[in-house]
Amino acid sequence: MTELHRLAPPMGSLISRDKPVRFEFEGQSYAGFEGDSVASALVANRQWLMSRSFKYHRPRGSLTMAGQDANTLVQLPDEANVLADRIGIADAPSVMGQNYNGSLEKDADAILEKVGRFMPVGFYYRAFYKPKGIWDKWEPLIRKKAGLGEANLDIEPAYHDKATCFVTCWSWVPGLLA
């Protein structure tokens, strides 16, 4: 079934059409090919909805397949906010959508879109402070709805080398560091 909804060769030259791979999205099994990204395999299976928007819970899916598409943020078992058009299905056997209450298709918080015009950017900084002390009641609810994905707090942190480029990158500019 995956083959039916794909571009014909030579398009898709990064996948091996003779090596099928199974993966799960939202608990449902899907088929793809070796070399597929999560997003390309989902689109090939006509699964367009991958997550929900952060504030209003609007439906989000792939736009570009360019590896920079913020609409494809998904949740892996150990990592949140992974771009589905950058992670391979072989590296992500179990994937979930993000930012929904209930199910991805029937998000209970999608009602927020209907009241969005009454919630401008930062509205809660002004709206929920009066009467005095009311913020303590609203803050836990707002914090629960905010954020992207769920962090796995049981993971052992890993060390990653980093390079700081303050001096070395700018040292060639005459007089800059004098």
mmCIF file of N, CA, C and O in Angstrom, residues 105-169:
data_model
loop_
_atom_site.group_PDB
_atom_site.id
_atom_site.type_symbol
_atom_site.label_atom_id
_atom_site.label_comp_id
_atom_site.label_asym_id
_atom_site.label_seq_id
_atom_site.Cartn_x
_atom_site.Cartn_y
_atom_site.Cartn_z
ATOM 1 N N GLU A 105 -6.439 13.166 16.240
ATOM 2 C CA GLU A 105 -7.496 13.538 15.311
ATOM 3 C C GLU A 105 -8.606 14.347 15.988
ATOM 4 O O GLU A 105 -9.175 15.247 15.397
ATOM 5 N N LYS A 106 -8.938 13.993 17.213
ATOM 6 C CA LYS A 106 -10.029 14.664 17.934
ATOM 7 C C LYS A 106 -9.479 15.303 19.200
ATOM 8 O O LYS A 106 -9.680 14.808 20.308
ATOM 9 N N ASP A 107 -8.774 16.406 19.013
ATOM 10 C CA ASP A 107 -8.133 17.112 20.116
ATOM 11 C C ASP A 107 -9.167 17.943 20.872
ATOM 12 O O ASP A 107 -9.805 18.827 20.295
ATOM 13 N N ALA A 108 -9.323 17.669 22.155
ATOM 14 C CA ALA A 108 -10.286 18.406 22.970
ATOM 15 C C ALA A 108 -9.902 19.883 23.114
ATOM 16 O O ALA A 108 -10.768 20.732 23.312
ATOM 17 N N ASP A 109 -8.615 20.193 22.994
ATOM 18 C CA ASP A 109 -8.167 21.578 23.142
ATOM 19 C C ASP A 109 -8.230 22.367 21.834
ATOM 20 O O ASP A 109 -7.865 23.538 21.794
ATOM 21 N N ALA A 110 -8.694 21.762 20.748
ATOM 22 C CA ALA A 110 -8.821 22.481 19.481
ATOM 23 C C ALA A 110 -9.843 23.606 19.579
ATOM 24 O O ALA A 110 -9.858 24.512 18.747
ATOM 25 N N ILE A 111 -10.672 23.590 20.601
ATOM 26 C CA ILE A 111 -11.635 24.678 20.845
ATOM 27 C C ILE A 111 -10.921 26.012 21.054
ATOM 28 O O ILE A 111 -11.506 27.076 20.838
ATOM 29 N N LEU A 112 -9.647 25.959 21.448
ATOM 30 C CA LEU A 112 -8.875 27.186 21.665
ATOM 31 C C LEU A 112 -8.793 28.039 20.402
ATOM 32 O O LEU A 112 -8.675 29.254 20.484
ATOM 33 N N GLU A 113 -8.847 27.396 19.243
ATOM 34 C CA GLU A 113 -8.809 28.159 17.991
ATOM 35 C C GLU A 113 -10.021 29.082 17.873
ATOM 36 O O GLU A 113 -9.925 30.186 17.356
ATOM 37 N N LYS A 114 -11.158 28.637 18.362
ATOM 38 C CA LYS A 114 -12.382 29.442 18.273
ATOM 39 C C LYS A 114 -12.298 30.712 19.119
ATOM 40 O O LYS A 114 -12.918 31.705 18.791
ATOM 41 N N VAL A 115 -11.549 30.649 20.219
ATOM 42 C CA VAL A 115 -11.443 31.821 21.101
ATOM 43 C C VAL A 115 -10.112 32.541 20.921
ATOM 44 O O VAL A 115 -9.772 33.426 21.697
ATOM 45 N N GLY A 116 -9.344 32.158 19.886
ATOM 46 C CA GLY A 116 -8.025 32.717 19.651
ATOM 47 C C GLY A 116 -7.995 34.219 19.484
ATOM 48 O O GLY A 116 -7.054 34.877 19.924
ATOM 49 N N ARG A 117 -9.009 34.791 18.884
ATOM 50 C CA ARG A 117 -8.989 36.248 18.682
ATOM 51 C C ARG A 117 -9.089 37.011 19.993
ATOM 52 O O ARG A 117 -8.771 38.186 20.054
ATOM 53 N N PHE A 118 -9.531 36.337 21.035
ATOM 54 C CA PHE A 118 -9.621 36.977 22.346
ATOM 55 C C PHE A 118 -8.361 36.742 23.175
ATOM 56 O O PHE A 118 -8.292 37.182 24.320
ATOM 57 N N MET A 119 -7.386 36.020 22.609
ATOM 58 C CA MET A 119 -6.147 35.708 23.326
ATOM 59 C C MET A 119 -4.935 36.214 22.541
ATOM 60 O O MET A 119 -4.198 35.435 21.956
ATOM 61 N N PRO A 120 -4.683 37.525 22.533
ATOM 62 C CA PRO A 120 -3.499 38.021 21.833
ATOM 63 C C PRO A 120 -2.224 37.567 22.543
ATOM 64 O O PRO A 120 -2.281 37.074 23.665
ATOM 65 N N VAL A 121 -1.097 37.754 21.895
ATOM 66 C CA VAL A 121 0.178 37.350 22.458
ATOM 67 C C VAL A 121 0.357 37.996 23.831
ATOM 68 O O VAL A 121 0.205 39.199 23.987
ATOM 69 N N GLY A 122 0.659 37.182 24.824
ATOM 70 C CA GLY A 122 0.908 37.679 26.172
ATOM 71 C C GLY A 122 -0.330 38.115 26.940
ATOM 72 O O GLY A 122 -0.223 38.745 27.986
ATOM 73 N N PHE A 123 -1.526 37.776 26.461
ATOM 74 C CA PHE A 123 -2.735 38.249 27.122
ATOM 75 C C PHE A 123 -2.813 37.796 28.574
ATOM 76 O O PHE A 123 -3.332 38.504 29.425
ATOM 77 N N TYR A 124 -2.297 36.624 28.873
ATOM 78 C CA TYR A 124 -2.429 36.087 30.218
ATOM 79 C C TYR A 124 -1.554 36.824 31.220
ATOM 80 O O TYR A 124 -1.777 36.724 32.415
ATOM 81 N N TYR A 125 -0.542 37.568 30.752
ATOM 82 C CA TYR A 125 0.267 38.348 31.685
ATOM 83 C C TYR A 125 -0.557 39.452 32.333
ATOM 84 O O TYR A 125 -0.278 39.871 33.441
ATOM 85 N N ARG A 126 -1.552 39.927 31.626
ATOM 86 C CA ARG A 126 -2.396 40.994 32.163
ATOM 87 C C ARG A 126 -3.727 40.480 32.682
ATOM 88 O O ARG A 126 -4.282 41.010 33.626
ATOM 89 N N ALA A 127 -4.244 39.435 32.061
ATOM 90 C CA ALA A 127 -5.620 39.022 32.322
ATOM 91 C C ALA A 127 -5.816 38.267 33.627
ATOM 92 O O ALA A 127 -6.884 38.354 34.216
ATOM 93 N N PHE A 128 -4.827 37.529 34.074
ATOM 94 C CA PHE A 128 -5.053 36.626 35.196
ATOM 95 C C PHE A 128 -4.397 37.072 36.497
ATOM 96 O O PHE A 128 -4.163 36.251 37.379
ATOM 97 N N TYR A 129 -4.109 38.354 36.643
ATOM 98 C CA TYR A 129 -3.494 38.847 37.875
ATOM 99 C C TYR A 129 -4.470 39.558 38.793
ATOM 100 O O TYR A 129 -4.121 39.888 39.921
ATOM 101 N N LYS A 130 -5.655 39.829 38.324
ATOM 102 C CA LYS A 130 -6.650 40.510 39.167
ATOM 103 C C LYS A 130 -7.884 39.644 39.253
ATOM 104 O O LYS A 130 -8.295 39.074 38.254
ATOM 105 N N PRO A 131 -8.490 39.493 40.367
ATOM 106 C CA PRO A 131 -8.133 40.074 41.662
ATOM 107 C C PRO A 131 -6.856 39.451 42.223
ATOM 108 O O PRO A 131 -6.423 38.382 41.784
ATOM 109 N N LYS A 132 -6.274 40.114 43.174
ATOM 110 C CA LYS A 132 -5.004 39.694 43.757
ATOM 111 C C LYS A 132 -5.077 38.229 44.226
ATOM 112 O O LYS A 132 -6.043 37.824 44.853
ATOM 113 N N GLY A 133 -4.035 37.451 43.883
ATOM 114 C CA GLY A 133 -3.954 36.059 44.301
ATOM 115 C C GLY A 133 -4.554 35.065 43.319
ATOM 116 O O GLY A 133 -4.374 33.856 43.469
ATOM 117 N N ILE A 134 -5.259 35.539 42.290
ATOM 118 C CA ILE A 134 -5.901 34.625 41.346
ATOM 119 C C ILE A 134 -4.879 33.912 40.452
ATOM 120 O O ILE A 134 -5.136 32.821 39.962
ATOM 121 N N TRP A 135 -3.708 34.553 40.246
ATOM 122 C CA TRP A 135 -2.680 33.949 39.408
ATOM 123 C C TRP A 135 -2.265 32.576 39.934
ATOM 124 O O TRP A 135 -1.977 31.661 39.163
ATOM 125 N N ASP A 136 -2.241 32.401 41.245
ATOM 126 C CA ASP A 136 -1.872 31.107 41.825
ATOM 127 C C ASP A 136 -2.822 29.993 41.388
ATOM 128 O O ASP A 136 -2.440 28.827 41.351
ATOM 129 N N LYS A 137 -4.039 30.340 41.080
ATOM 130 C CA LYS A 137 -5.013 29.349 40.617
ATOM 131 C C LYS A 137 -4.854 29.064 39.118
ATOM 132 O O LYS A 137 -5.017 27.946 38.661
ATOM 133 N N TRP A 138 -4.567 30.114 38.334
ATOM 134 C CA TRP A 138 -4.459 29.977 36.886
ATOM 135 C C TRP A 138 -3.114 29.402 36.435
ATOM 136 O O TRP A 138 -3.050 28.707 35.425
ATOM 137 N N GLU A 139 -2.037 29.714 37.145
ATOM 138 C CA GLU A 139 -0.696 29.341 36.699
ATOM 139 C C GLU A 139 -0.536 27.843 36.434
ATOM 140 O O GLU A 139 -0.012 27.461 35.372
ATOM 141 N N PRO A 140 -0.972 26.935 37.318
ATOM 142 C CA PRO A 140 -0.796 25.506 37.016
ATOM 143 C C PRO A 140 -1.517 25.066 35.737
ATOM 144 O O PRO A 140 -0.988 24.262 34.964
ATOM 145 N N LEU A 141 -2.690 25.605 35.489
ATOM 146 C CA LEU A 141 -3.431 25.254 34.275
ATOM 147 C C LEU A 141 -2.707 25.756 33.032
ATOM 148 O O LEU A 141 -2.559 25.018 32.047
ATOM 149 N N ILE A 142 -2.237 26.990 33.064
ATOM 150 C CA ILE A 142 -1.533 27.557 31.910
ATOM 151 C C ILE A 142 -0.234 26.798 31.657
ATOM 152 O O ILE A 142 0.104 26.478 30.526
ATOM 153 N N ARG A 143 0.508 26.474 32.697
ATOM 154 C CA ARG A 143 1.764 25.728 32.537
ATOM 155 C C ARG A 143 1.516 24.323 31.992
ATOM 156 O O ARG A 143 2.311 23.794 31.225
ATOM 157 N N LYS A 144 0.419 23.711 32.384
ATOM 158 C CA LYS A 144 0.091 22.370 31.881
ATOM 159 C C LYS A 144 -0.180 22.415 30.379
ATOM 160 O O LYS A 144 0.188 21.504 29.638
ATOM 161 N N LYS A 145 -0.824 23.463 29.897
ATOM 162 C CA LYS A 145 -1.153 23.582 28.477
ATOM 163 C C LYS A 145 0.024 24.070 27.642
ATOM 164 O O LYS A 145 0.049 23.902 26.439
ATOM 165 N N ALA A 146 0.998 24.712 28.280
ATOM 166 C CA ALA A 146 2.136 25.282 27.557
ATOM 167 C C ALA A 146 3.203 24.219 27.325
ATOM 168 O O ALA A 146 3.229 23.190 27.978
ATOM 169 N N GLY A 147 4.088 24.477 26.389
ATOM 170 C CA GLY A 147 5.209 23.584 26.153
ATOM 171 C C GLY A 147 4.977 22.664 24.978
ATOM 172 O O GLY A 147 3.881 22.542 24.467
ATOM 173 N N LEU A 148 6.042 22.046 24.570
ATOM 174 C CA LEU A 148 6.011 21.143 23.431
ATOM 175 C C LEU A 148 6.537 19.786 23.857
ATOM 176 O O LEU A 148 7.667 19.662 24.310
ATOM 177 N N GLY A 149 5.751 18.767 23.728
ATOM 178 C CA GLY A 149 6.202 17.418 24.029
ATOM 179 C C GLY A 149 6.393 17.169 25.512
ATOM 180 O O GLY A 149 6.100 18.006 26.349
ATOM 181 N N GLU A 150 6.891 15.978 25.817
ATOM 182 C CA GLU A 150 7.134 15.578 27.191
ATOM 183 C C GLU A 150 8.573 15.114 27.322
ATOM 184 O O GLU A 150 9.031 14.261 26.564
ATOM 185 N N ALA A 151 9.279 15.674 28.286
ATOM 186 C CA ALA A 151 10.666 15.290 28.515
ATOM 187 C C ALA A 151 10.717 14.010 29.340
ATOM 188 O O ALA A 151 9.941 13.837 30.274
ATOM 189 N N ASN A 152 11.625 13.116 28.996
ATOM 190 C CA ASN A 152 11.844 11.904 29.768
ATOM 191 C C ASN A 152 12.898 12.216 30.820
ATOM 192 O O ASN A 152 14.079 12.358 30.514
ATOM 193 N N LEU A 153 12.489 12.330 32.065
ATOM 194 C CA LEU A 153 13.390 12.710 33.142
ATOM 195 C C LEU A 153 14.231 11.547 33.648
ATOM 196 O O LEU A 153 15.115 11.746 34.480
ATOM 197 N N ASP A 154 13.995 10.338 33.158
ATOM 198 C CA ASP A 154 14.751 9.165 33.599
ATOM 199 C C ASP A 154 15.994 8.908 32.752
ATOM 200 O O ASP A 154 16.777 8.016 33.053
ATOM 201 N N ILE A 155 16.189 9.691 31.705
ATOM 202 C CA ILE A 155 17.338 9.480 30.818
ATOM 203 C C ILE A 155 18.602 9.974 31.497
ATOM 204 O O ILE A 155 18.622 11.024 32.122
ATOM 205 N N GLU A 156 19.655 9.189 31.344
ATOM 206 C CA GLU A 156 20.964 9.584 31.858
ATOM 207 C C GLU A 156 21.567 10.591 30.869
ATOM 208 O O GLU A 156 21.689 10.309 29.679
ATOM 209 N N PRO A 157 21.948 11.788 31.335
ATOM 210 C CA PRO A 157 22.489 12.779 30.404
ATOM 211 C C PRO A 157 23.802 12.318 29.774
ATOM 212 O O PRO A 157 24.590 11.624 30.401
ATOM 213 N N ALA A 158 24.004 12.680 28.549
ATOM 214 C CA ALA A 158 25.221 12.310 27.820
ATOM 215 C C ALA A 158 26.098 13.537 27.619
ATOM 216 O O ALA A 158 25.603 14.664 27.575
ATOM 217 N N TYR A 159 27.382 13.324 27.486
ATOM 218 C CA TYR A 159 28.326 14.405 27.249
ATOM 219 C C TYR A 159 28.454 14.645 25.751
ATOM 220 O O TYR A 159 28.601 13.699 24.978
ATOM 221 N N HIS A 160 28.384 15.891 25.334
ATOM 222 C CA HIS A 160 28.565 16.262 23.931
ATOM 223 C C HIS A 160 29.603 17.364 23.852
ATOM 224 O O HIS A 160 29.494 18.382 24.534
ATOM 225 N N ASP A 161 30.619 17.169 23.017
ATOM 226 C CA ASP A 161 31.621 18.215 22.830
ATOM 227 C C ASP A 161 30.985 19.428 22.195
ATOM 228 O O ASP A 161 30.032 19.316 21.417
ATOM 229 N N LYS A 162 31.516 20.593 22.521
ATOM 230 C CA LYS A 162 31.044 21.808 21.881
ATOM 231 C C LYS A 162 32.243 22.707 21.614
ATOM 232 O O LYS A 162 33.264 22.613 22.291
ATOM 233 N N ALA A 163 32.111 23.556 20.655
ATOM 234 C CA ALA A 163 33.169 24.499 20.323
ATOM 235 C C ALA A 163 32.626 25.902 20.477
ATOM 236 O O ALA A 163 31.559 26.224 19.969
ATOM 237 N N THR A 164 33.342 26.711 21.204
ATOM 238 C CA THR A 164 32.957 28.104 21.355
ATOM 239 C C THR A 164 33.835 28.913 20.421
ATOM 240 O O THR A 164 35.053 28.790 20.438
ATOM 241 N N CYS A 165 33.235 29.737 19.631
ATOM 242 C CA CYS A 165 33.929 30.374 18.525
ATOM 243 C C CYS A 165 34.138 31.875 18.743
ATOM 244 O O CYS A 165 34.290 32.606 17.801
ATOM 245 N N PHE A 166 34.143 32.336 19.989
ATOM 246 C CA PHE A 166 34.222 33.780 20.224
ATOM 247 C C PHE A 166 35.551 34.371 19.759
ATOM 248 O O PHE A 166 35.581 35.323 19.011
ATOM 249 N N VAL A 167 36.663 33.821 20.196
ATOM 250 C CA VAL A 167 37.965 34.393 19.875
ATOM 251 C C VAL A 167 38.459 33.908 18.530
ATOM 252 O O VAL A 167 38.875 34.699 17.694
ATOM 253 N N THR A 168 38.390 32.618 18.277
ATOM 254 C CA THR A 168 38.982 32.084 17.053
ATOM 255 C C THR A 168 38.297 32.575 15.795
ATOM 256 O O THR A 168 38.942 32.825 14.801
ATOM 257 N N CYS A 169 36.990 32.754 15.825
ATOM 258 C CA CYS A 169 36.286 33.165 14.617
ATOM 259 C C CYS A 169 36.484 34.639 14.302
ATOM 260 O O CYS A 169 36.418 35.042 13.161
#
